[in-house]
Short mmCIF file of C-alpha atoms in Angstrom, two decimals:
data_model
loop_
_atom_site.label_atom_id
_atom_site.label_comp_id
_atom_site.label_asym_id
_atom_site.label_seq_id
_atom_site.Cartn_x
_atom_site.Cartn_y
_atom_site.Cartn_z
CA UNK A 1 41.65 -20.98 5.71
CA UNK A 2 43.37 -17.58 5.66
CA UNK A 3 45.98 -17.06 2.95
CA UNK A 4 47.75 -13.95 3.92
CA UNK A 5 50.13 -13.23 7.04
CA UNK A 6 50.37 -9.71 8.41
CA UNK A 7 53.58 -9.40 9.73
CA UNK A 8 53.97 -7.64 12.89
CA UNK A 9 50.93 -8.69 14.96
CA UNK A 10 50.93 -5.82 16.25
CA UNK A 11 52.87 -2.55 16.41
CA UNK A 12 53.52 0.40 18.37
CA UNK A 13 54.64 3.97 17.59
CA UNK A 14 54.55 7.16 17.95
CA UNK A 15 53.04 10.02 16.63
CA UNK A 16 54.97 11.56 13.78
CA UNK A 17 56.88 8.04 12.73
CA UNK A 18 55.95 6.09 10.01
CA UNK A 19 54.75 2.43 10.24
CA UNK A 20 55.10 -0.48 7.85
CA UNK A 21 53.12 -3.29 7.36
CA UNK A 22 53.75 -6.63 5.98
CA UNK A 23 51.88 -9.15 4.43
CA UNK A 24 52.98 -12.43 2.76
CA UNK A 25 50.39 -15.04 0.88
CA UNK A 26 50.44 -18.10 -1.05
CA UNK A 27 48.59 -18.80 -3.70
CA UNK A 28 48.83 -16.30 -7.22
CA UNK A 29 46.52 -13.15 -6.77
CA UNK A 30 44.99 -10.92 -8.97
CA UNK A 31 44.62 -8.47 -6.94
CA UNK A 32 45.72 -7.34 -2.86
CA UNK A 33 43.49 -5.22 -0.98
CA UNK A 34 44.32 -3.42 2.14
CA UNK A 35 41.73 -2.31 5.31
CA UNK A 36 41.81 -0.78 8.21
CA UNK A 37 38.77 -1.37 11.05
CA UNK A 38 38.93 0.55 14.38
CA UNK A 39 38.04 -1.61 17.45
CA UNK A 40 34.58 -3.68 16.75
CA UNK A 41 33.77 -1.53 13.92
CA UNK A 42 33.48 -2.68 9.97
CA UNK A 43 36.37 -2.14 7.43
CA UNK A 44 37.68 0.26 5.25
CA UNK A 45 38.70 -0.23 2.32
CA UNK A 46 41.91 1.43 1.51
CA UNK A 47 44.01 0.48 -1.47
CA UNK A 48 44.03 -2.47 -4.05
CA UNK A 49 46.98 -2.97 -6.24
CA UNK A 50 46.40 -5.36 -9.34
CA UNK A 51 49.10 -8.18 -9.79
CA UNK A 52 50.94 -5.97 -12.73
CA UNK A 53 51.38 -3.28 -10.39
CA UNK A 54 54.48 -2.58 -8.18
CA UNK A 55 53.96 0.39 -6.14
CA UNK A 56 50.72 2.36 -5.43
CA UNK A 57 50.42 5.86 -3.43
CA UNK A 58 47.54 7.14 -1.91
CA UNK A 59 47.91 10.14 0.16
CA UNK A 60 49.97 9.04 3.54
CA UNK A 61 49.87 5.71 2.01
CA UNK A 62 51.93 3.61 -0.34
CA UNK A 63 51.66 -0.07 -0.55
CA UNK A 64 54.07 -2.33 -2.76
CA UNK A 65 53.64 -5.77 -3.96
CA UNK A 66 56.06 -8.53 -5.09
CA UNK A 67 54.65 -11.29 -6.77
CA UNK A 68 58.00 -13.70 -7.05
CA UNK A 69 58.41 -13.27 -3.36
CA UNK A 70 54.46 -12.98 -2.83
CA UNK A 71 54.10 -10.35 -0.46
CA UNK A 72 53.05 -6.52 0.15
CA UNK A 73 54.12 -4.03 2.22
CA UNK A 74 52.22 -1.00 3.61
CA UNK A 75 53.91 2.09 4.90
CA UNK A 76 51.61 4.91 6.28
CA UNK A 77 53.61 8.19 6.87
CA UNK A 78 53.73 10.59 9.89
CA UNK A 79 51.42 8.54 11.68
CA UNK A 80 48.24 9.88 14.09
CA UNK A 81 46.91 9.15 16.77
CA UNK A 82 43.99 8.45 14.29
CA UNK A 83 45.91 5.95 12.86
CA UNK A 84 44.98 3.11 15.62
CA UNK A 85 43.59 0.37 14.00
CA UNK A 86 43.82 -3.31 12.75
CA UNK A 87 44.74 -2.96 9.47
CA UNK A 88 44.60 -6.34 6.82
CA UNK A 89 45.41 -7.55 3.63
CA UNK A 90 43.16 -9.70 1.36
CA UNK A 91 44.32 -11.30 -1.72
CA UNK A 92 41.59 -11.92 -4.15
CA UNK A 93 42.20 -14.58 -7.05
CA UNK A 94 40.48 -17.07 -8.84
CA UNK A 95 38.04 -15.88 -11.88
CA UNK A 96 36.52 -12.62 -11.05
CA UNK A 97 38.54 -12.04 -7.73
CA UNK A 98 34.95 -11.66 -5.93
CA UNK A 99 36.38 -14.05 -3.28
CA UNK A 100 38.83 -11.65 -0.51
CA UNK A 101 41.00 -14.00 1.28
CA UNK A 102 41.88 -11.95 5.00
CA UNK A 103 44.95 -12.20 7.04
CA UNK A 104 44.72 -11.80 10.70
CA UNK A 105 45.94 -8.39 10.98
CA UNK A 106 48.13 -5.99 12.24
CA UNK A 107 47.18 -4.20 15.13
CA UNK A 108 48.74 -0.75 15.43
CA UNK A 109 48.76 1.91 18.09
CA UNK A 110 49.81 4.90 17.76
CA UNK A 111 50.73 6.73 21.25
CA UNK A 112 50.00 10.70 21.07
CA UNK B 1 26.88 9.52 1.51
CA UNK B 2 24.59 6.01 0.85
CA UNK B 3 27.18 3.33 1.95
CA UNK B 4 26.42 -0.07 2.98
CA UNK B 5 24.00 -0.41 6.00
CA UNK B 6 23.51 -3.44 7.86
CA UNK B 7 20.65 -4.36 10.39
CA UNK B 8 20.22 -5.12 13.39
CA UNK B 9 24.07 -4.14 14.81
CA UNK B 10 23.50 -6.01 17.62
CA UNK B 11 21.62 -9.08 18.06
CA UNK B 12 21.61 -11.75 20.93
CA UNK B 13 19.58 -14.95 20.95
CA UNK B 14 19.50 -17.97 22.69
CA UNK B 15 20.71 -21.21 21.15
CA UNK B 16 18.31 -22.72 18.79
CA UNK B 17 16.73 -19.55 17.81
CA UNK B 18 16.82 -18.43 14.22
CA UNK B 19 17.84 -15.26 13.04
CA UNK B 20 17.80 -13.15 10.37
CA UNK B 21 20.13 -9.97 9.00
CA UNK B 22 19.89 -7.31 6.46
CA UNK B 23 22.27 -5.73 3.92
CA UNK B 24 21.44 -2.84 1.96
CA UNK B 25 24.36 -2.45 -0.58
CA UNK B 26 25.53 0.77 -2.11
CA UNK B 27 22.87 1.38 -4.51
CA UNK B 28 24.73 0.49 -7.61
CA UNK B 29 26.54 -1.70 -6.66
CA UNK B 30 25.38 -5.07 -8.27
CA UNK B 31 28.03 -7.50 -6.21
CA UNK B 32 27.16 -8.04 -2.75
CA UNK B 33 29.43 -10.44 -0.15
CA UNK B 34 28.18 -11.87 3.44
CA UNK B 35 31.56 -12.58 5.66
CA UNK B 36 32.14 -13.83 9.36
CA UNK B 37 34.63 -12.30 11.42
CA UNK B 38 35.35 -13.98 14.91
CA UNK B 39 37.52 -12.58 17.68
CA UNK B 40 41.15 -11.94 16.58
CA UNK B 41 40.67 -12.98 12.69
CA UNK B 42 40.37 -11.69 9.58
CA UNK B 43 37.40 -12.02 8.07
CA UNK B 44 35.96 -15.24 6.53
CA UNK B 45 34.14 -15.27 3.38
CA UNK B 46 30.51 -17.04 2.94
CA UNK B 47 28.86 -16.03 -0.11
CA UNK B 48 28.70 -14.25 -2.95
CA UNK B 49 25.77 -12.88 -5.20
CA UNK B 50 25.86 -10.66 -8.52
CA UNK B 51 22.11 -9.65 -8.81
CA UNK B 52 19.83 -11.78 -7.79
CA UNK B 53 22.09 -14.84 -8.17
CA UNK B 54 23.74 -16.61 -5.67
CA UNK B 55 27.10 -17.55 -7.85
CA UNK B 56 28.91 -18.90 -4.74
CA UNK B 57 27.50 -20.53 -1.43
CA UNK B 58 29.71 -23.48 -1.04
CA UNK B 59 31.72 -21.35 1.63
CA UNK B 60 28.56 -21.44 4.09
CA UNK B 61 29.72 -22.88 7.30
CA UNK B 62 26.34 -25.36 7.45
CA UNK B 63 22.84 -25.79 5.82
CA UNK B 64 22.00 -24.08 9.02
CA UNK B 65 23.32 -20.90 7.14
CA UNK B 66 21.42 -19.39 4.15
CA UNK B 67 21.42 -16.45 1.94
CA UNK B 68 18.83 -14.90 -0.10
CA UNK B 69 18.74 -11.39 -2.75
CA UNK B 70 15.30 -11.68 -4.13
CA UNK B 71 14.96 -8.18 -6.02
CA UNK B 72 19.00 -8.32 -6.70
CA UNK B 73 18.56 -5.08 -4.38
CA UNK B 74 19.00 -6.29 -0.75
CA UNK B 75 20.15 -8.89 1.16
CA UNK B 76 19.16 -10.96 4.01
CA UNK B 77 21.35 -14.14 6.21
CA UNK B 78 19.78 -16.53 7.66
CA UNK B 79 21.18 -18.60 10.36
CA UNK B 80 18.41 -21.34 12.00
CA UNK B 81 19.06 -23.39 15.36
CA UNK B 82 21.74 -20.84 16.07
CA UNK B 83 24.69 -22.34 18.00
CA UNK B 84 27.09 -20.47 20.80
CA UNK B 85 29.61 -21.14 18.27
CA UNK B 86 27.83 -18.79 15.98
CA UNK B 87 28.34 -15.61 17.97
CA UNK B 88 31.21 -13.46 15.57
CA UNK B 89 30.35 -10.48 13.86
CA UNK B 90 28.84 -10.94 10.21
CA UNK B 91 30.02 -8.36 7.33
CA UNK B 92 28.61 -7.56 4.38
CA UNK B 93 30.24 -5.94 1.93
CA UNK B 94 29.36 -4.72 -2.06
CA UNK B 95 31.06 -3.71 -5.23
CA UNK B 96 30.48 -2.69 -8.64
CA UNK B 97 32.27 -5.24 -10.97
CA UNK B 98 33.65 -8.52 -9.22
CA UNK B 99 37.43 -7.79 -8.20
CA UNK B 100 36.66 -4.36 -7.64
CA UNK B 101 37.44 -3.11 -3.98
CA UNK B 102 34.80 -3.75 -1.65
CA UNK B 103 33.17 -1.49 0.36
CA UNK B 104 31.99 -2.80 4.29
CA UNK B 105 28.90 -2.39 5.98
CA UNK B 106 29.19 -1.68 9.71
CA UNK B 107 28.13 -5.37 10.56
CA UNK B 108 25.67 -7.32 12.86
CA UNK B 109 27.38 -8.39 15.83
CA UNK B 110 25.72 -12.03 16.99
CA UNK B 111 25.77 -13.34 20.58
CA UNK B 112 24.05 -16.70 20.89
CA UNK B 113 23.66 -17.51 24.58
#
């Protein structure tokens, strides 16, 4: 069963504009991972913000979490055509978090 | 730049063949993961091994499915009498210390025919 929603299903923009994600779950995390994975390819891991954390930056990226409402956010800034991915959240919980818990994914295009 | 390496990428059988599928984790990496991913999902975990021990396999979709990390080095899944409804693309992934991010091999896309 998949315990986080990515919120659009997909999303178009272009080049230059900035695109946010969203990702709601249901059960308590410790921790919420983001990827990206280009068409048929394997992810990429690119953030993970802890349940005590609010906001994380890391470079065009910054993802937020709110645990009382139980959901993230990702925002990627002046967005490339590079960009054009599906990109999902995984929660991880239980003891030791080794178990990642996908949503379906966003998939975003960014038009040139 | 060692990362995780999976093989074969591509593999297509006919139904009731087994097959078999490396992972080579990131070298110090002592957590390794095995996931499915079918069209239009997320992907699903299966199983979970720190070292040589499997510490979670209850997430295997059948006892057609099994895992193995003999030498706590590489990995291998099994799946025997292979089904159409097999055919998804299988992940692995490793990490240092359990809730650490996890880093993706490339994947073995399946095709049972």
């Amino acid at each position: 069963s998949q315990q986080g929603e990515e919120d659009p299903q997909a999303l178009s923009i272009q080049e230059g504009e900035n695109a946010t994600m969203n990702c709601s779950y249901k059960t308590s995390i410790n921790n919420l991972q983001w990827y990206r994975q280009n068409s048929g390819r394997g992810l990429v891991h690119l953030i993970l913000i802890r349940s005590n954390e609010r906001e994380k930056h890391s470079g065009r990226l910054r993802v937020t979490l709110d645990t009382s409402k139980k959901s993230s956010s990702l925002l990627i800034t002046a967005s490339r055509a590079a960009d054009t991915a599906s990109y999902f959240c995984a929660t991880g919980s239980g003891a030791g978090s080794y178990q990642l818990t996908f949503g379906k994914g966003t998939k975003l295009s960014v038009i040139p | 730049d060692t990362g995780v390496s999976q093989d074969p990428r591509h593999k297509i059988t006919k139904r009731g063949q087994n097959v078999t599928f490396r992972c080579d984790p990131i070298s110090e990496h002592n957590r390794l993961y095995w996931y499915r991913q079918t069209l239009g999902q997320g992907p699903e975990f299966l199983t979970y091994f720190q070292n040589e021990a499997q510490l979670e396999k209850s997430r295997l979709l059948s006892d057609r499915f099994s895992a193995e990390r003999p030498k706590g080095s590489f990995s291998t899944l099994e799946i025997q009498r292979t089904e159409q409804g097999d055919s998804a693309m299988y992940l692995c992934a490793s990490s240092f210390l359990a809730g650490d991010e996890q880093y993706f091999g490339p994947g073995t896309r399946l095709t049972v025919t």
